[in-house]
Amino acid sequence: MRTAVTERLGIEFPILAFSHCRDVVAAVTNAGGFGVLGAVAHSPKQLEIDLDWINDETKGKPFGVDLLIPGKYVGSDDGGLDRTSLSDLIPAEHREWLDGLLAQNGIPPLPEDETPGSMFGGMSVDPKSMAPLVDVAFAKGIGMIASALGPPPPWLVERAKAEGDVPVAALAGSLEHAVRHDQAGADIIIAQGTEAGGHTGEVATMVLVPEVVDAVNAPVLAAGGIGRGRQMAASLALGAEGVWCGSVWLTTQEAETSDVIREKFIEAPSSGTVRSRSLTGKPARMIRTDWTDAWEAEESPGTLGMPLQSFLVAEAQRRIARVAAKDEGARRLSTYFVGQIVGSMTSVRPAASVVLDMVDEFIDAVERLDGLLET
């Protein structure tokens, strides 16, 4: 397939796969797509290890890295806060309420020798903690770097140009955000509809994509509710140059998704998700569970801003995850980011099969449309 995005990235299919799992990134890349490693919770050392592994597995094929680079977060005026300062800002009311929620559901504390270790508590969103990750990413020869929240800052665009003109992508949940990303110098704009998992806005993909295509100069990827070839064909019909998919990889064989969460995904209907601030402090679509309901209840103290909310819930999420397989209370609370495509995620398959099935269905859809014009 030939689109502006396949040409720029040097790939066979315009299918970009966001995943926190390096195995998924490598599998999609080897299948002809473009894997993108979500590295917001990586330490520089772990990112180096994972990028070396992906490079070995893909044998020089291009892949990317995705980081959270929000323009607004708690402590942004000071360039970011350390863990002690963040801890001091969390109200006692929130800690007490969360402790009560865990106690009501019978969630045991962590063993004394076990640290929280959750991805949520380790998020890097400020320039000081982001810089080492960016250094590692460019040192390992990545094929693209993506800004998942907010326009790419000037220093990132300039650095990418200096590192061999590495493409910079940016996710946008609204027309306003897309235009801002384009003006900031993003090489690829990802128009992400509200159907998407993770951080997302309120406008549907079908509406957002053509709006963004008409308004920006950079090529556009469609995201949100995309996991099948027909959806890919629809995206290109709307003017996109490819698709950005995240949720669909969560039930693949390579994914690190826990058994409990995978089962929830397979059983969930497309209506079984909710946009919630309960994990990161910013609206993110995830599976609806007792956890998300509790944070929306009248007695909830309300969520905190990013990254305070992540810092607050990190240990709680770890406590829930470690016993969810055998404890019903923990299972009811267990949640994770996923989009409305979850209703189509009904089995466990290799990531390469997902890619190839998307391509086959895409071809069938295009041929069907061509047939409508035959005389």
GROMACS .gro file of C-alpha atoms in nm:
model
  375
    1MET     CA    1   0.000   0.000   0.000
    2ARG     CA    2   0.123   0.349  -0.080
    3THR     CA    3   0.015   0.649   0.125
    4ALA     CA    4   0.194   0.957   0.252
    5VAL     CA    5   0.248   0.779   0.583
    6THR     CA    6   0.384   0.452   0.442
    7GLU     CA    7   0.623   0.656   0.226
    8ARG     CA    8   0.741   0.872   0.516
    9LEU     CA    9   0.786   0.584   0.760
   10GLY     CA   10   0.910   0.324   0.512
   11ILE     CA   11   0.649   0.058   0.591
   12GLU     CA   12   0.427  -0.177   0.394
   13PHE     CA   13   0.088  -0.115   0.554
   14PRO     CA   14  -0.037   0.216   0.704
   15ILE     CA   15  -0.122   0.047   1.033
   16LEU     CA   16   0.042   0.198   1.341
   17ALA     CA   17   0.015  -0.004   1.661
   18PHE     CA   18   0.046   0.168   1.997
   19SER     CA   19   0.131  -0.072   2.279
   20HIS     CA   20   0.308  -0.073   2.615
   21CYS     CA   21   0.428  -0.424   2.528
   22ARG     CA   22   0.750  -0.458   2.330
   23ASP     CA   23   0.639  -0.798   2.196
   24VAL     CA   24   0.338  -0.640   2.027
   25VAL     CA   25   0.553  -0.360   1.883
   26ALA     CA   26   0.794  -0.611   1.730
   27ALA     CA   27   0.520  -0.844   1.600
   28VAL     CA   28   0.327  -0.567   1.424
   29THR     CA   29   0.646  -0.420   1.280
   30ASN     CA   30   0.753  -0.758   1.145
   31ALA     CA   31   0.407  -0.805   0.990
   32GLY     CA   32   0.447  -0.491   0.780
   33GLY     CA   33   0.294  -0.233   1.011
   34PHE     CA   34   0.464   0.014   1.245
   35GLY     CA   35   0.481  -0.060   1.616
   36VAL     CA   36   0.494   0.228   1.864
   37LEU     CA   37   0.613   0.160   2.219
   38GLY     CA   38   0.429   0.351   2.491
   39ALA     CA   39   0.719   0.450   2.716
   40VAL     CA   40   0.564   0.692   2.964
   41ALA     CA   41   0.624   0.454   3.256
   42HIS     CA   42   0.969   0.335   3.149
   43SER     CA   43   1.287   0.419   3.328
   44PRO     CA   44   1.569   0.520   3.092
   45LYS     CA   45   1.741   0.187   3.160
   46GLN     CA   46   1.430  -0.019   3.088
   47LEU     CA   47   1.361   0.180   2.773
   48GLU     CA   48   1.713   0.110   2.654
   49ILE     CA   49   1.666  -0.262   2.719
   50ASP     CA   50   1.332  -0.273   2.539
   51LEU     CA   51   1.447  -0.074   2.237
   52ASP     CA   52   1.755  -0.294   2.200
   53TRP     CA   53   1.530  -0.601   2.213
   54ILE     CA   54   1.288  -0.461   1.953
   55ASN     CA   55   1.578  -0.368   1.725
   56ASP     CA   56   1.710  -0.724   1.748
   57GLU     CA   57   1.368  -0.875   1.682
   58THR     CA   58   1.280  -0.650   1.389
   59LYS     CA   59   1.626  -0.651   1.227
   60GLY     CA   60   1.630  -0.288   1.128
   61LYS     CA   61   1.264  -0.233   1.047
   62PRO     CA   62   1.137   0.107   1.164
   63PHE     CA   63   0.929   0.152   1.479
   64GLY     CA   64   0.849   0.438   1.714
   65VAL     CA   65   0.816   0.558   2.073
   66ASP     CA   66   0.522   0.737   2.234
   67LEU     CA   67   0.555   0.972   2.533
   68LEU     CA   68   0.309   1.184   2.731
   69ILE     CA   69   0.405   1.548   2.685
   70PRO     CA   70   0.112   1.747   2.828
   71GLY     CA   71   0.127   2.123   2.831
   72LYS     CA   72  -0.070   2.143   3.156
   73TYR     CA   73  -0.022   1.930   3.466
   74VAL     CA   74   0.022   1.984   3.838
   75GLY     CA   75   0.363   2.147   3.882
   76SER     CA   76   0.400   2.252   3.518
   77ASP     CA   77   0.471   2.612   3.616
   78ASP     CA   78   0.774   2.486   3.808
   79GLY     CA   79   0.888   2.242   3.540
   80GLY     CA   80   0.762   1.940   3.733
   81LEU     CA   81   0.766   1.824   4.094
   82ASP     CA   82   0.958   1.545   4.266
   83ARG     CA   83   0.787   1.253   4.439
   84THR     CA   84   0.802   1.414   4.783
   85SER     CA   85   0.642   1.734   4.661
   86LEU     CA   86   0.371   1.539   4.479
   87SER     CA   87   0.299   1.333   4.788
   88ASP     CA   88   0.265   1.647   4.999
   89LEU     CA   89   0.000   1.784   4.761
   90ILE     CA   90  -0.235   1.486   4.793
   91PRO     CA   91  -0.517   1.570   5.038
   92ALA     CA   92  -0.561   1.340   5.336
   93GLU     CA   93  -0.930   1.317   5.241
   94HIS     CA   94  -0.841   1.140   4.918
   95ARG     CA   95  -0.605   0.896   5.086
   96GLU     CA   96  -0.865   0.808   5.350
   97TRP     CA   97  -1.142   0.761   5.094
   98LEU     CA   98  -0.925   0.536   4.878
   99ASP     CA   99  -0.819   0.330   5.180
  100GLY     CA  100  -1.186   0.286   5.262
  101LEU     CA  101  -1.269   0.172   4.910
  102LEU     CA  102  -0.999  -0.094   4.924
  103ALA     CA  103  -1.105  -0.206   5.271
  104GLN     CA  104  -1.471  -0.237   5.162
  105ASN     CA  105  -1.362  -0.472   4.884
  106GLY     CA  106  -1.125  -0.674   5.101
  107ILE     CA  107  -0.806  -0.573   4.920
  108PRO     CA  108  -0.501  -0.672   5.131
  109PRO     CA  109  -0.199  -0.445   5.168
  110LEU     CA  110   0.121  -0.510   4.977
  111PRO     CA  111   0.380  -0.731   5.142
  112GLU     CA  112   0.644  -0.526   5.321
  113ASP     CA  113   0.911  -0.619   5.066
  114GLU     CA  114   0.702  -0.522   4.764
  115THR     CA  115   0.694  -0.171   4.618
  116PRO     CA  116   0.393  -0.025   4.431
  117GLY     CA  117   0.570  -0.066   4.096
  118SER     CA  118   0.263   0.040   3.895
  119MET     CA  119   0.284   0.209   3.557
  120PHE     CA  120   0.054   0.478   3.691
  121GLY     CA  121   0.286   0.592   3.967
  122GLY     CA  122   0.587   0.603   3.738
  123MET     CA  123   0.452   0.830   3.467
  124SER     CA  124   0.702   1.080   3.327
  125VAL     CA  125   0.526   1.396   3.211
  126ASP     CA  126   0.761   1.682   3.297
  127PRO     CA  127   1.064   1.789   3.089
  128LYS     CA  128   1.314   1.695   3.360
  129SER     CA  129   1.207   1.332   3.378
  130MET     CA  130   1.126   1.316   3.005
  131ALA     CA  131   1.469   1.425   2.880
  132PRO     CA  132   1.653   1.099   2.959
  133LEU     CA  133   1.382   0.897   2.781
  134VAL     CA  134   1.408   1.118   2.473
  135ASP     CA  135   1.786   1.079   2.477
  136VAL     CA  136   1.758   0.700   2.483
  137ALA     CA  137   1.491   0.695   2.212
  138PHE     CA  138   1.697   0.895   1.964
  139ALA     CA  139   2.016   0.709   2.052
  140LYS     CA  140   1.848   0.383   1.950
  141GLY     CA  141   1.751   0.507   1.604
  142ILE     CA  142   1.373   0.518   1.638
  143GLY     CA  143   1.166   0.582   1.325
  144MET     CA  144   0.915   0.821   1.486
  145ILE     CA  145   0.842   0.989   1.817
  146ALA     CA  146   0.485   1.068   1.924
  147SER     CA  147   0.345   1.320   2.169
  148ALA     CA  148   0.033   1.166   2.323
  149LEU     CA  149  -0.090   1.475   2.510
  150GLY     CA  150  -0.042   1.829   2.391
  151PRO     CA  151   0.143   1.979   2.095
  152PRO     CA  152   0.505   1.872   2.047
  153PRO     CA  153   0.722   2.130   2.224
  154PRO     CA  154   0.974   2.326   2.012
  155TRP     CA  155   1.270   2.149   2.171
  156LEU     CA  156   1.134   1.810   2.063
  157VAL     CA  157   1.069   1.920   1.705
  158GLU     CA  158   1.416   2.075   1.681
  159ARG     CA  159   1.578   1.767   1.833
  160ALA     CA  160   1.396   1.536   1.592
  161LYS     CA  161   1.513   1.739   1.294
  162ALA     CA  162   1.869   1.731   1.421
  163GLU     CA  163   1.856   1.354   1.472
  164GLY     CA  164   1.808   1.277   1.103
  165ASP     CA  165   1.466   1.435   1.050
  166VAL     CA  166   1.282   1.180   1.264
  167PRO     CA  167   0.906   1.228   1.213
  168VAL     CA  168   0.717   1.377   1.506
  169ALA     CA  169   0.354   1.268   1.551
  170ALA     CA  170   0.095   1.421   1.783
  171LEU     CA  171  -0.247   1.297   1.895
  172ALA     CA  172  -0.542   1.534   1.874
  173GLY     CA  173  -0.890   1.485   2.015
  174SER     CA  174  -1.033   1.803   1.867
  175LEU     CA  175  -0.994   2.023   1.560
  176GLU     CA  176  -0.842   2.298   1.774
  177HIS     CA  177  -0.575   2.063   1.906
  178ALA     CA  178  -0.495   1.931   1.558
  179VAL     CA  179  -0.439   2.281   1.421
  180ARG     CA  180  -0.218   2.364   1.718
  181HIS     CA  181  -0.010   2.048   1.657
  182ASP     CA  182   0.025   2.134   1.289
  183GLN     CA  183   0.143   2.485   1.371
  184ALA     CA  184   0.390   2.343   1.623
  185GLY     CA  185   0.560   2.144   1.348
  186ALA     CA  186   0.417   1.793   1.386
  187ASP     CA  187   0.492   1.579   1.080
  188ILE     CA  188   0.193   1.349   1.136
  189ILE     CA  189  -0.137   1.436   1.306
  190ILE     CA  190  -0.331   1.155   1.474
  191ALA     CA  191  -0.701   1.249   1.480
  192GLN     CA  192  -0.830   1.041   1.769
  193GLY     CA  193  -1.205   1.014   1.818
  194THR     CA  194  -1.379   0.962   2.148
  195GLU     CA  195  -1.419   0.589   2.073
  196ALA     CA  196  -1.049   0.541   2.147
  197GLY     CA  197  -0.903   0.388   2.460
  198GLY     CA  198  -0.685   0.596   2.690
  199HIS     CA  199  -0.680   0.975   2.683
  200THR     CA  200  -0.940   1.098   2.439
  201GLY     CA  201  -1.174   1.385   2.369
  202GLU     CA  202  -1.547   1.399   2.302
  203VAL     CA  203  -1.575   1.413   1.920
  204ALA     CA  204  -1.640   1.093   1.724
  205THR     CA  205  -1.383   0.963   1.475
  206MET     CA  206  -1.623   0.984   1.178
  207VAL     CA  207  -1.667   1.356   1.244
  208LEU     CA  208  -1.317   1.445   1.359
  209VAL     CA  209  -1.105   1.290   1.085
  210PRO     CA  210  -1.241   1.483   0.784
  211GLU     CA  211  -1.241   1.805   0.989
  212VAL     CA  212  -0.874   1.760   1.068
  213VAL     CA  213  -0.779   1.647   0.716
  214ASP     CA  214  -0.931   1.966   0.575
  215ALA     CA  215  -0.761   2.192   0.830
  216VAL     CA  216  -0.397   2.078   0.853
  217ASN     CA  217  -0.104   2.043   0.616
  218ALA     CA  218   0.046   1.731   0.772
  219PRO     CA  219  -0.078   1.384   0.678
  220VAL     CA  220  -0.343   1.249   0.915
  221LEU     CA  221  -0.385   0.912   1.083
  222ALA     CA  222  -0.733   0.811   1.199
  223ALA     CA  223  -0.766   0.671   1.550
  224GLY     CA  224  -1.050   0.565   1.775
  225GLY     CA  225  -1.270   0.259   1.723
  226ILE     CA  226  -1.043   0.111   1.456
  227GLY     CA  227  -0.946  -0.255   1.461
  228ARG     CA  228  -1.084  -0.401   1.139
  229GLY     CA  229  -1.020  -0.360   0.769
  230ARG     CA  230  -1.356  -0.201   0.696
  231GLN     CA  231  -1.281   0.065   0.955
  232MET     CA  232  -0.942   0.116   0.795
  233ALA     CA  233  -1.107   0.158   0.453
  234ALA     CA  234  -1.352   0.409   0.601
  235SER     CA  235  -1.062   0.603   0.754
  236LEU     CA  236  -0.882   0.635   0.421
  237ALA     CA  237  -1.211   0.731   0.255
  238LEU     CA  238  -1.234   1.017   0.506
  239GLY     CA  239  -0.896   1.144   0.389
  240ALA     CA  240  -0.663   0.980   0.641
  241GLU     CA  241  -0.329   0.837   0.522
  242GLY     CA  242  -0.342   0.546   0.764
  243VAL     CA  243  -0.470   0.430   1.103
  244TRP     CA  244  -0.345   0.435   1.460
  245CYS     CA  245  -0.473   0.144   1.670
  246GLY     CA  246  -0.418   0.069   2.038
  247SER     CA  247  -0.697  -0.129   2.202
  248VAL     CA  248  -0.711  -0.413   1.950
  249TRP     CA  249  -0.364  -0.536   2.051
  250LEU     CA  250  -0.462  -0.584   2.416
  251THR     CA  251  -0.613  -0.928   2.354
  252THR     CA  252  -0.335  -1.054   2.126
  253GLN     CA  253  -0.114  -1.344   2.226
  254GLU     CA  254   0.187  -1.116   2.266
  255ALA     CA  255   0.018  -0.863   2.496
  256GLU     CA  256   0.110  -0.845   2.864
  257THR     CA  257  -0.256  -0.794   2.957
  258SER     CA  258  -0.344  -0.985   3.275
  259ASP     CA  259  -0.581  -1.281   3.250
  260VAL     CA  260  -0.846  -1.095   3.451
  261ILE     CA  261  -0.841  -0.786   3.230
  262ARG     CA  262  -0.823  -0.993   2.911
  263GLU     CA  263  -1.134  -1.185   3.018
  264LYS     CA  264  -1.315  -0.859   3.089
  265PHE     CA  265  -1.226  -0.729   2.745
  266ILE     CA  266  -1.342  -1.045   2.569
  267GLU     CA  267  -1.674  -1.039   2.756
  268ALA     CA  268  -1.740  -0.664   2.727
  269PRO     CA  269  -1.982  -0.507   2.477
  270SER     CA  270  -1.886  -0.192   2.289
  271SER     CA  271  -2.097   0.001   2.543
  272GLY     CA  272  -1.893  -0.134   2.834
  273THR     CA  273  -1.641   0.150   2.854
  274VAL     CA  274  -1.641   0.493   3.016
  275ARG     CA  275  -1.429   0.809   3.002
  276SER     CA  276  -1.285   0.848   3.350
  277ARG     CA  277  -1.019   1.056   3.524
  278SER     CA  278  -0.972   0.788   3.789
  279LEU     CA  279  -0.634   0.655   3.675
  280THR     CA  280  -0.444   0.955   3.538
  281GLY     CA  281  -0.638   1.270   3.627
  282LYS     CA  282  -0.726   1.339   3.263
  283PRO     CA  283  -1.025   1.189   3.077
  284ALA     CA  284  -0.930   0.842   2.953
  285ARG     CA  285  -1.155   0.569   2.818
  286MET     CA  286  -1.135   0.239   3.008
  287ILE     CA  287  -1.345  -0.063   3.092
  288ARG     CA  288  -1.629   0.032   3.327
  289THR     CA  289  -1.595  -0.143   3.664
  290ASP     CA  290  -1.667  -0.086   4.032
  291TRP     CA  291  -1.349   0.127   4.037
  292THR     CA  292  -1.473   0.379   3.780
  293ASP     CA  293  -1.823   0.380   3.932
  294ALA     CA  294  -1.681   0.451   4.279
  295TRP     CA  295  -1.493   0.759   4.158
  296GLU     CA  296  -1.812   0.893   3.998
  297ALA     CA  297  -2.028   0.830   4.306
  298GLU     CA  298  -2.160   1.117   4.516
  299GLU     CA  299  -1.942   1.023   4.814
  300SER     CA  300  -1.622   1.033   4.607
  301PRO     CA  301  -1.384   1.320   4.686
  302GLY     CA  302  -1.328   1.366   4.311
  303THR     CA  303  -1.017   1.302   4.110
  304LEU     CA  304  -0.695   1.502   4.126
  305GLY     CA  305  -0.501   1.654   3.837
  306MET     CA  306  -0.222   1.481   3.645
  307PRO     CA  307   0.012   1.347   3.777
  308LEU     CA  308  -0.132   1.361   4.132
  309GLN     CA  309  -0.410   1.113   4.054
  310SER     CA  310  -0.164   0.862   3.911
  311PHE     CA  311   0.058   0.904   4.213
  312LEU     CA  312  -0.238   0.859   4.449
  313VAL     CA  313  -0.373   0.539   4.293
  314ALA     CA  314  -0.045   0.364   4.204
  315GLU     CA  315  -0.025   0.147   4.516
  316ALA     CA  316  -0.399   0.080   4.513
  317GLN     CA  317  -0.382  -0.042   4.155
  318ARG     CA  318  -0.090  -0.268   4.241
  319ARG     CA  319  -0.277  -0.411   4.540
  320ILE     CA  320  -0.582  -0.481   4.324
  321ALA     CA  321  -0.383  -0.641   4.041
  322ARG     CA  322  -0.184  -0.880   4.258
  323VAL     CA  323  -0.496  -1.053   4.398
  324ALA     CA  324  -0.752  -1.003   4.118
  325ALA     CA  325  -0.711  -1.356   3.983
  326LYS     CA  326  -0.835  -1.510   4.311
  327ASP     CA  327  -1.032  -1.234   4.485
  328GLU     CA  328  -1.378  -1.131   4.367
  329GLY     CA  329  -1.360  -0.784   4.520
  330ALA     CA  330  -1.036  -0.711   4.339
  331ARG     CA  331  -1.176  -0.852   4.017
  332ARG     CA  332  -1.476  -0.617   4.038
  333LEU     CA  333  -1.242  -0.319   4.084
  334SER     CA  334  -0.996  -0.418   3.809
  335THR     CA  335  -0.994  -0.186   3.510
  336TYR     CA  336  -0.766  -0.082   3.226
  337PHE     CA  337  -0.767   0.150   2.928
  338VAL     CA  338  -0.961   0.026   2.625
  339GLY     CA  339  -1.174   0.176   2.350
  340GLN     CA  340  -1.520   0.096   2.221
  341ILE     CA  341  -1.368  -0.151   1.973
  342VAL     CA  342  -1.362  -0.384   2.275
  343GLY     CA  343  -1.696  -0.524   2.158
  344SER     CA  344  -1.516  -0.677   1.859
  345MET     CA  345  -1.225  -0.812   2.066
  346THR     CA  346  -1.375  -1.155   2.123
  347SER     CA  347  -1.075  -1.388   2.097
  348VAL     CA  348  -0.701  -1.412   2.154
  349ARG     CA  349  -0.498  -1.402   1.832
  350PRO     CA  350  -0.139  -1.335   1.726
  351ALA     CA  351  -0.074  -0.967   1.655
  352ALA     CA  352   0.045  -1.052   1.303
  353SER     CA  353  -0.292  -1.215   1.232
  354VAL     CA  354  -0.469  -0.897   1.335
  355VAL     CA  355  -0.257  -0.698   1.089
  356LEU     CA  356  -0.308  -0.938   0.800
  357ASP     CA  357  -0.680  -0.978   0.867
  358MET     CA  358  -0.716  -0.599   0.864
  359VAL     CA  359  -0.539  -0.582   0.528
  360ASP     CA  360  -0.751  -0.861   0.379
  361GLU     CA  361  -1.074  -0.704   0.496
  362PHE     CA  362  -0.955  -0.365   0.372
  363ILE     CA  363  -0.899  -0.510   0.024
  364ASP     CA  364  -1.243  -0.671   0.026
  365ALA     CA  365  -1.403  -0.341   0.131
  366VAL     CA  366  -1.226  -0.143  -0.140
  367GLU     CA  367  -1.317  -0.400  -0.405
  368ARG     CA  368  -1.680  -0.384  -0.294
  369LEU     CA  369  -1.678  -0.006  -0.327
  370ASP     CA  370  -1.515  -0.031  -0.668
  371GLY     CA  371  -1.793  -0.268  -0.773
  372LEU     CA  372  -2.055  -0.007  -0.689
  373LEU     CA  373  -1.916   0.210  -0.968
  374GLU     CA  374  -1.915  -0.056  -1.238
  375THR     CA  375  -2.145   0.007  -1.533
   0.00000   0.00000   0.00000
